[in-house]
Coordinates of C-alpha atoms in Angstrom, one line a residue:
M16 CA 107.5 93.3 47.3
T17 CA 106.2 90.0 46.0
P18 CA 104.3 88.2 48.8
S19 CA 105.7 84.7 49.8
E20 CA 103.4 81.9 48.5
D21 CA 104.5 79.6 51.4
S22 CA 102.6 81.7 54.0
V23 CA 99.4 82.6 52.3
S24 CA 97.3 82.3 55.4
T25 CA 99.0 85.5 56.8
W26 CA 98.3 87.6 53.7
S27 CA 96.4 90.8 54.0
C28 CA 93.8 92.0 51.5
K29 CA 96.5 94.2 49.9
Q30 CA 98.8 91.2 49.5
V31 CA 96.0 89.2 47.9
A32 CA 95.4 92.1 45.5
Q33 CA 99.1 92.1 44.6
W34 CA 99.0 88.4 43.9
L35 CA 96.0 88.8 41.7
Q36 CA 97.7 91.5 39.8
E37 CA 100.8 89.4 39.2
K38 CA 98.7 86.4 38.0
G39 CA 96.9 88.6 35.5
F40 CA 93.6 88.9 37.3
G41 CA 93.8 92.7 38.1
E42 CA 90.2 93.3 36.9
Y43 CA 88.9 91.2 39.8
V44 CA 90.8 93.1 42.6
E45 CA 87.9 95.5 43.2
L46 CA 85.4 92.6 43.4
L47 CA 87.4 90.2 45.5
C48 CA 89.6 92.4 47.7
V49 CA 87.6 95.6 48.1
Q50 CA 84.0 94.5 48.0
H51 CA 84.4 91.1 49.6
R52 CA 87.6 91.8 51.7
L53 CA 89.3 88.5 50.6
D54 CA 92.5 87.9 52.7
G55 CA 95.0 85.1 52.5
L56 CA 93.0 82.7 54.7
S57 CA 89.8 83.1 52.7
L58 CA 91.8 82.9 49.5
L59 CA 93.0 79.4 50.4
A60 CA 89.4 78.3 51.1
L61 CA 88.1 79.7 47.8
T62 CA 86.7 77.2 45.3
E63 CA 85.5 77.2 41.7
A64 CA 81.9 76.9 43.0
D65 CA 82.5 80.2 44.9
L66 CA 83.7 81.9 41.8
R67 CA 80.8 80.8 39.7
G68 CA 78.0 81.3 42.3
P69 CA 76.7 84.3 44.2
P70 CA 77.8 86.7 45.4
L71 CA 80.8 86.7 43.1
G72 CA 79.1 85.4 40.0
L73 CA 82.1 85.3 37.6
T74 CA 80.9 84.6 34.0
V75 CA 84.1 84.4 31.9
L76 CA 84.9 80.7 31.7
G77 CA 88.6 81.1 30.8
D78 CA 89.2 83.4 33.8
I79 CA 87.3 81.0 36.1
K80 CA 89.4 78.1 35.0
R81 CA 92.8 80.0 35.1
L82 CA 92.0 81.4 38.6
T83 CA 91.0 78.0 39.8
L84 CA 94.3 76.5 38.6
A85 CA 96.2 79.2 40.3
L86 CA 94.3 78.6 43.6
R87 CA 95.0 74.9 43.4
Q88 CA 98.7 75.6 43.1
L89 CA 98.5 77.8 46.1
Q90 CA 96.7 75.1 48.0
R91 CA 99.3 72.5 47.2
Q92 CA 102.1 74.8 48.4
N93 CA 100.2 75.5 51.6
Q94 CA 99.0 71.9 52.3
A95 CA 100.2 71.9 55.9
Q96 CA 98.3 75.1 56.7
L97 CA 95.1 73.8 55.1
E98 CA 95.3 70.6 57.2
E99 CA 95.7 72.6 60.4
L100 CA 92.6 74.6 59.5
G101 CA 90.7 71.4 58.6
I102 CA 90.2 72.3 55.0
Q103 CA 90.5 69.4 52.5
T104 CA 91.6 70.2 48.9
S105 CA 90.3 68.3 45.9
D106 CA 93.6 66.5 45.5
S107 CA 93.7 65.2 49.0
L108 CA 90.1 64.1 48.8
A109 CA 90.7 62.3 45.5
A110 CA 93.7 60.5 47.1
G111 CA 91.6 59.3 50.0
L112 CA 88.5 58.3 48.0
P113 CA 88.1 54.5 47.7
L114 CA 88.3 53.1 44.2
D115 CA 86.2 50.1 44.8
T116 CA 82.5 50.1 45.0
T117 CA 82.0 47.7 47.9
G118 CA 78.8 48.4 49.7
L119 CA 77.5 50.6 46.9
E120 CA 73.8 51.1 46.9
W121 CA 72.2 52.6 43.8
S122 CA 69.1 54.8 43.9
C123 CA 67.2 56.3 41.0
E124 CA 64.9 58.3 43.1
R125 CA 67.7 60.3 44.7
A126 CA 70.0 60.2 41.7
E127 CA 72.9 59.5 44.0
I128 CA 75.6 57.0 45.0
R129 CA 75.4 55.6 48.4
Y130 CA 78.6 54.3 50.0
N131 CA 79.3 53.2 53.5
A132 CA 81.6 56.2 54.2
C133 CA 80.2 59.8 54.4
D134 CA 78.2 62.4 52.5
L135 CA 80.0 63.9 49.6
L136 CA 78.6 67.1 48.0
S137 CA 79.9 68.2 44.6
N138 CA 78.5 71.2 42.7
G139 CA 75.1 70.7 44.4
T140 CA 74.9 67.0 43.3
E141 CA 74.7 64.8 46.3
L142 CA 76.6 61.5 46.5
R143 CA 76.0 60.1 49.9
L144 CA 78.9 58.2 51.5
R145 CA 77.5 57.0 54.8
N146 CA 79.7 56.4 57.8
G147 CA 78.6 59.1 60.1
N148 CA 81.6 61.1 61.3
R149 CA 83.6 62.4 58.3
C150 CA 82.6 64.2 55.1
G151 CA 84.6 65.5 52.2
Y152 CA 84.0 67.7 49.2
G153 CA 84.6 66.6 45.7
T154 CA 85.7 68.5 42.6
A155 CA 83.4 70.2 40.1
A156 CA 84.2 67.5 37.6
A157 CA 82.8 64.8 39.9
L158 CA 80.7 62.2 38.1
R159 CA 77.1 61.4 39.0
H160 CA 76.0 57.8 38.7
T161 CA 72.3 57.1 38.1
H162 CA 70.3 53.9 37.9
S163 CA 67.4 53.6 35.5
N164 CA 65.4 50.4 34.7
G165 CA 68.2 48.1 36.0
R166 CA 70.9 49.8 33.9
Y167 CA 73.8 51.7 35.4
R168 CA 74.8 55.0 33.8
K169 CA 77.4 57.6 34.5
H170 CA 77.4 61.2 33.4
L171 CA 78.6 64.6 34.5
A172 CA 76.9 66.2 37.5
G173 CA 74.3 68.8 36.6
R174 CA 73.8 67.5 33.1
L175 CA 70.2 67.3 31.9
D176 CA 69.8 63.9 30.2
P177 CA 67.1 64.2 27.5
E178 CA 66.1 60.5 28.0
V179 CA 64.2 60.3 24.8
W180 CA 62.9 56.9 25.5
K181 CA 61.0 58.3 28.5
T182 CA 59.6 61.0 26.3
V183 CA 58.4 58.4 23.8
I184 CA 56.6 56.6 26.7
S185 CA 54.9 59.9 27.8
V186 CA 53.7 60.5 24.2
I187 CA 52.3 57.0 24.1
Y188 CA 50.7 57.7 27.5
V189 CA 48.9 60.9 26.4
F190 CA 47.7 59.4 23.1
F191 CA 46.3 56.4 25.0
V192 CA 44.5 58.8 27.4
F193 CA 43.1 60.9 24.6
G194 CA 41.8 57.7 22.9
F195 CA 40.3 56.5 26.2
T196 CA 38.7 60.0 26.8
S197 CA 37.2 59.8 23.3
F198 CA 35.6 56.5 24.1
V199 CA 34.3 57.8 27.5
M200 CA 32.8 60.8 25.6
V201 CA 30.8 58.4 23.4
I202 CA 29.5 56.6 26.5
V203 CA 28.6 59.9 28.1
H204 CA 26.7 61.0 25.0
E205 CA 24.4 58.0 25.4
R206 CA 23.5 59.2 28.9
V207 CA 22.8 62.9 28.1
P208 CA 19.8 64.0 30.2
D209 CA 16.7 64.8 28.2
M210 CA 16.4 68.6 27.9
R211 CA 12.6 68.5 28.4
T212 CA 13.0 66.7 31.7
Y213 CA 16.3 68.4 32.8
P214 CA 16.5 72.0 31.5
P215 CA 19.8 74.0 31.7
L216 CA 20.9 74.6 35.3
P217 CA 20.9 78.2 36.7
D218 CA 24.3 79.9 36.0
I219 CA 25.1 83.5 36.8
F220 CA 27.4 84.1 33.8
L221 CA 25.3 82.2 31.3
D222 CA 22.1 83.9 32.5
S223 CA 23.8 87.4 32.3
V224 CA 25.8 87.2 29.1
P225 CA 23.9 86.6 25.8
R226 CA 25.2 83.8 23.7
I227 CA 27.8 84.6 20.9
P228 CA 27.4 82.0 18.1
W229 CA 31.0 82.3 16.8
A230 CA 32.6 82.5 20.2
F231 CA 33.5 78.8 20.5
A232 CA 35.4 78.8 17.2
M233 CA 37.3 81.8 18.5
A234 CA 38.2 79.9 21.7
E235 CA 39.6 77.1 19.6
A236 CA 41.5 79.6 17.5
C237 CA 43.1 80.9 20.7
G238 CA 44.1 77.4 21.5
L239 CA 45.6 76.8 18.1
I240 CA 47.7 80.0 18.4
L241 CA 49.0 78.9 21.8
C242 CA 49.8 75.5 20.4
Y243 CA 51.8 77.0 17.5
M244 CA 53.7 79.2 20.0
F245 CA 54.6 76.2 22.2
L246 CA 55.6 74.1 19.2
L247 CA 58.0 76.9 18.1
I248 CA 59.4 77.1 21.6
L249 CA 59.7 73.3 21.7
L250 CA 61.6 73.3 18.4
L251 CA 64.2 75.8 19.5
H252 CA 64.5 74.8 23.2
K253 CA 67.7 73.0 24.1
H254 CA 65.9 70.7 26.5
R255 CA 62.9 70.0 24.2
S256 CA 62.7 66.3 25.3
I257 CA 62.1 67.2 28.9
L258 CA 59.5 69.9 27.9
L259 CA 57.6 67.5 25.7
R260 CA 57.7 64.8 28.4
R261 CA 56.3 67.1 31.0
L262 CA 53.6 68.4 28.8
C263 CA 52.4 64.9 27.9
S264 CA 52.5 63.6 31.4
L265 CA 50.6 66.5 32.8
M266 CA 48.1 66.7 30.0
G267 CA 47.4 62.9 30.1
T268 CA 46.9 63.0 33.9
V269 CA 44.4 65.9 33.8
F270 CA 42.4 64.3 31.0
L271 CA 42.4 60.9 32.8
L272 CA 40.8 62.7 35.8
R273 CA 38.4 64.3 33.4
C274 CA 37.3 60.9 32.2
C275 CA 36.3 60.0 35.7
T276 CA 34.4 63.2 36.5
M277 CA 32.3 63.4 33.3
F278 CA 31.5 59.6 33.5
V279 CA 30.4 59.8 37.2
T280 CA 28.2 62.9 36.9
S281 CA 26.1 63.7 33.8
L282 CA 25.0 67.4 33.8
S283 CA 22.1 68.7 31.8
V284 CA 22.9 70.6 28.6
P285 CA 23.9 74.2 29.4
G286 CA 22.0 75.9 26.5
Q287 CA 18.8 75.4 24.5
H288 CA 20.8 76.1 21.3
L289 CA 22.6 72.7 21.7
K290 CA 20.8 70.0 19.8
C291 CA 21.8 67.2 22.2
S292 CA 19.9 64.1 22.7
S293 CA 20.8 60.6 23.9
K294 CA 22.6 58.7 21.1
T295 CA 22.7 54.9 21.2
Y296 CA 25.0 52.8 19.1
S297 CA 24.0 49.3 18.0
D298 CA 27.3 47.6 18.9
T299 CA 30.8 48.2 20.4
W300 CA 32.3 48.6 16.9
G301 CA 30.1 51.6 16.3
K302 CA 31.2 53.2 19.6
I303 CA 34.9 52.6 18.6
Q304 CA 34.4 54.2 15.2
R305 CA 32.8 57.3 16.8
A306 CA 35.6 57.4 19.4
L307 CA 38.2 57.3 16.6
A308 CA 36.4 60.1 14.8
I309 CA 36.6 62.3 18.0
W310 CA 40.2 61.3 18.6
S311 CA 41.3 62.0 15.1
G312 CA 39.5 65.4 15.1
F313 CA 41.1 66.3 18.5
G314 CA 37.6 66.9 19.9
M315 CA 37.4 70.3 18.1
T316 CA 34.4 71.8 16.4
L317 CA 36.7 73.3 13.8
T318 CA 37.4 69.7 12.6
G319 CA 33.7 68.9 12.5
V320 CA 33.5 67.1 15.9
Q321 CA 30.3 67.6 17.8
T322 CA 30.0 66.1 21.3
C323 CA 27.4 66.3 24.1
G324 CA 27.5 65.5 27.8
D325 CA 31.3 66.0 28.4
Y326 CA 30.8 69.0 30.6
M327 CA 32.5 68.3 34.0
F328 CA 35.1 69.7 33.3
S329 CA 36.1 71.7 30.3
G330 CA 38.8 70.0 28.1
H331 CA 39.3 73.2 26.0
T332 CA 40.1 75.2 29.2
V333 CA 42.6 72.5 30.2
V334 CA 44.5 72.6 26.9
I335 CA 44.5 76.4 26.6
T336 CA 45.6 76.9 30.2
M337 CA 48.3 74.2 30.1
L338 CA 49.8 75.6 26.9
N339 CA 49.8 79.1 28.4
F340 CA 51.7 77.9 31.5
F341 CA 54.3 76.0 29.4
V342 CA 54.9 79.0 27.1
T343 CA 55.4 81.4 30.1
E344 CA 57.5 78.9 32.1
Y345 CA 59.9 77.9 29.4
T346 CA 60.7 81.3 28.0
P347 CA 62.9 83.9 29.7
Q348 CA 61.3 86.3 32.1
T349 CA 62.4 89.2 30.0
W350 CA 60.1 88.1 27.1
N351 CA 57.3 90.2 28.4
L352 CA 55.5 90.5 25.1
I353 CA 55.3 86.7 24.6
H354 CA 54.0 86.3 28.2
T355 CA 51.4 89.0 27.7
I356 CA 50.1 87.5 24.4
S357 CA 50.0 84.1 26.0
W358 CA 47.9 85.2 29.0
V359 CA 45.6 87.3 26.8
L360 CA 44.9 84.3 24.6
N361 CA 44.3 82.1 27.7
L362 CA 41.9 84.6 29.3
F363 CA 40.1 85.4 26.0
G364 CA 39.8 81.7 25.2
I365 CA 38.1 81.0 28.6
F366 CA 35.8 84.0 28.0
F367 CA 34.8 82.7 24.5
I368 CA 34.1 79.2 25.9
L369 CA 31.6 80.8 28.4
A370 CA 30.2 83.3 25.9
A371 CA 29.4 80.4 23.5
H372 CA 27.3 78.8 26.3
E373 CA 29.1 75.5 25.6
H374 CA 30.0 74.9 29.3
Y375 CA 28.8 75.9 32.7
S376 CA 30.9 78.4 34.6
I377 CA 31.8 75.7 37.2
D378 CA 33.2 73.5 34.4
V379 CA 35.6 76.2 33.3
F380 CA 36.6 77.2 36.9
I381 CA 37.3 73.7 38.0
A382 CA 39.3 73.0 34.8
F383 CA 41.4 76.1 35.3
Y384 CA 42.0 75.4 39.0
I385 CA 43.0 71.7 38.5
T386 CA 45.3 72.5 35.5
T387 CA 47.1 75.3 37.3
R388 CA 47.5 73.5 40.6
L389 CA 48.8 70.3 39.0
F390 CA 51.3 72.3 36.9
L391 CA 52.5 74.3 39.9
Y392 CA 52.8 71.2 42.2
Y393 CA 54.6 69.3 39.5
H394 CA 57.2 72.0 38.8
T395 CA 57.7 72.8 42.5
L396 CA 58.6 69.2 43.2
A397 CA 60.8 69.0 40.1
N398 CA 62.6 72.3 40.8
T399 CA 63.2 71.8 44.5
R400 CA 63.8 68.0 44.4
A401 CA 61.6 68.0 47.6
Y402 CA 60.2 64.5 46.7
Q403 CA 63.7 63.0 47.2
Q404 CA 63.3 63.4 50.9
S405 CA 59.8 62.1 51.0
R406 CA 58.9 58.4 50.6
R407 CA 55.2 59.4 50.7
A408 CA 55.7 61.7 47.6
R409 CA 57.3 58.9 45.7
I410 CA 54.4 56.6 46.5
W411 CA 51.7 59.1 45.6
F412 CA 53.5 60.3 42.4
P413 CA 55.2 57.2 40.9
M414 CA 54.9 58.5 37.3
F415 CA 56.5 61.8 38.4
S416 CA 59.3 60.0 40.1
F417 CA 59.9 57.8 37.0
F418 CA 60.0 60.8 34.6
E419 CA 61.9 63.2 36.8
C420 CA 64.4 61.0 38.7
N421 CA 67.4 62.1 36.6
V422 CA 66.5 65.8 36.1
N423 CA 68.4 67.8 38.7
G424 CA 66.6 71.1 39.5
P425 CA 65.1 73.7 37.2
V426 CA 65.4 73.4 33.4
P427 CA 67.3 76.4 32.1
N428 CA 65.8 78.3 29.2
Q429 CA 68.5 77.8 26.6
Y430 CA 67.8 77.8 22.9
H431 CA 69.7 76.6 19.8
W432 CA 68.9 75.8 16.2
P433 CA 68.1 72.1 16.1
F434 CA 69.3 71.4 12.6
S435 CA 72.7 71.4 11.1
K436 CA 73.7 74.6 9.2
P437 CA 73.4 74.4 5.4
A438 CA 76.6 74.4 3.4
L439 CA 76.0 78.0 2.2
M440 CA 75.5 79.2 5.7
K441 CA 78.6 77.4 6.9
T442 CA 80.6 79.1 4.2
L443 CA 79.3 82.5 5.1
I444 CA 79.5 82.4 8.9
G445 CA 81.8 79.5 9.5

């Protein structure tokens, strides 16, 4: 016997199963009615978000949409029962939502709309409607409004806006920092301690491991391989703009800190093999030319750049470690081979830096620690949106707040071919 759709709240699990069969959703009877014991009352409260998220986790989009429409029809037919239970449907919420924007307060840091009504949650995106006593729930198609640099924008909740203009700013930022670092390296070279007066400092690793002449070139080769791996991931990643923006902001910030540390403290040369002596330039233009030579050669010995005095802390370790963390973070967890290769290159790169006796052990350790901590702190804040609830975090990390204010949660690892398909390929595969 077909259950009456006017008294859904009294249905048993068997009647819910019968309704699912009649609507063409028989394959979900086991999941909904047997595993999760869904009766009529819980059926009325079921939403699209429940279908998509755990513990149900439906993945077929067509089934999700058709089942959602069928549920909405049931909810409309049982409106009185829902009101008695205090459950508001999306239709009734939309009918009661004010159309004007009086009292609207825009906030970029929280990526939300603030009204003077109540707090509205929609698909995990928070639109705060303040008035203390009542709160409704919006549909999955609710729009999220954001404010950025004085301009109001509107887009679907959960969408990751590439914000290319911010990425351009981050690229300019990291290039400026690299140029500034190169100039500081020139100044530091002028202040290199005389090896006859200040011999190499005692170092357990350097004193125990004999120098390998070709090791530093191998360390830079490890860095180049990691760089090519990341560029390939960047090319194919759907959210490449966000990845590049994060890499540039993190890399620029670490190297800006490195400028301070190597300028403040000049360590003695770590090895007698290094022909380092104080080098003085006649004028500022000579220093700028030398800085441009370092900047254009990326500070690498493979490009013919030789520097002295820039020991605290290791820039090569920063680059290798940062690239490794980006490769492992923005590839799926199942890509174990890629992750293993990335970590092997990172660890061998660090070993080769030390084996070449180009840096003290403390230089490499501090570089690795600062790079990993900053990466983890940045992504923890970005993934949890914890800084939204903390004014202190927004004060201490203004650049982070600027770059990440419109990125909601973790960036999914989705890939696609960035170029349009050639005509021949379109003919073959459509």
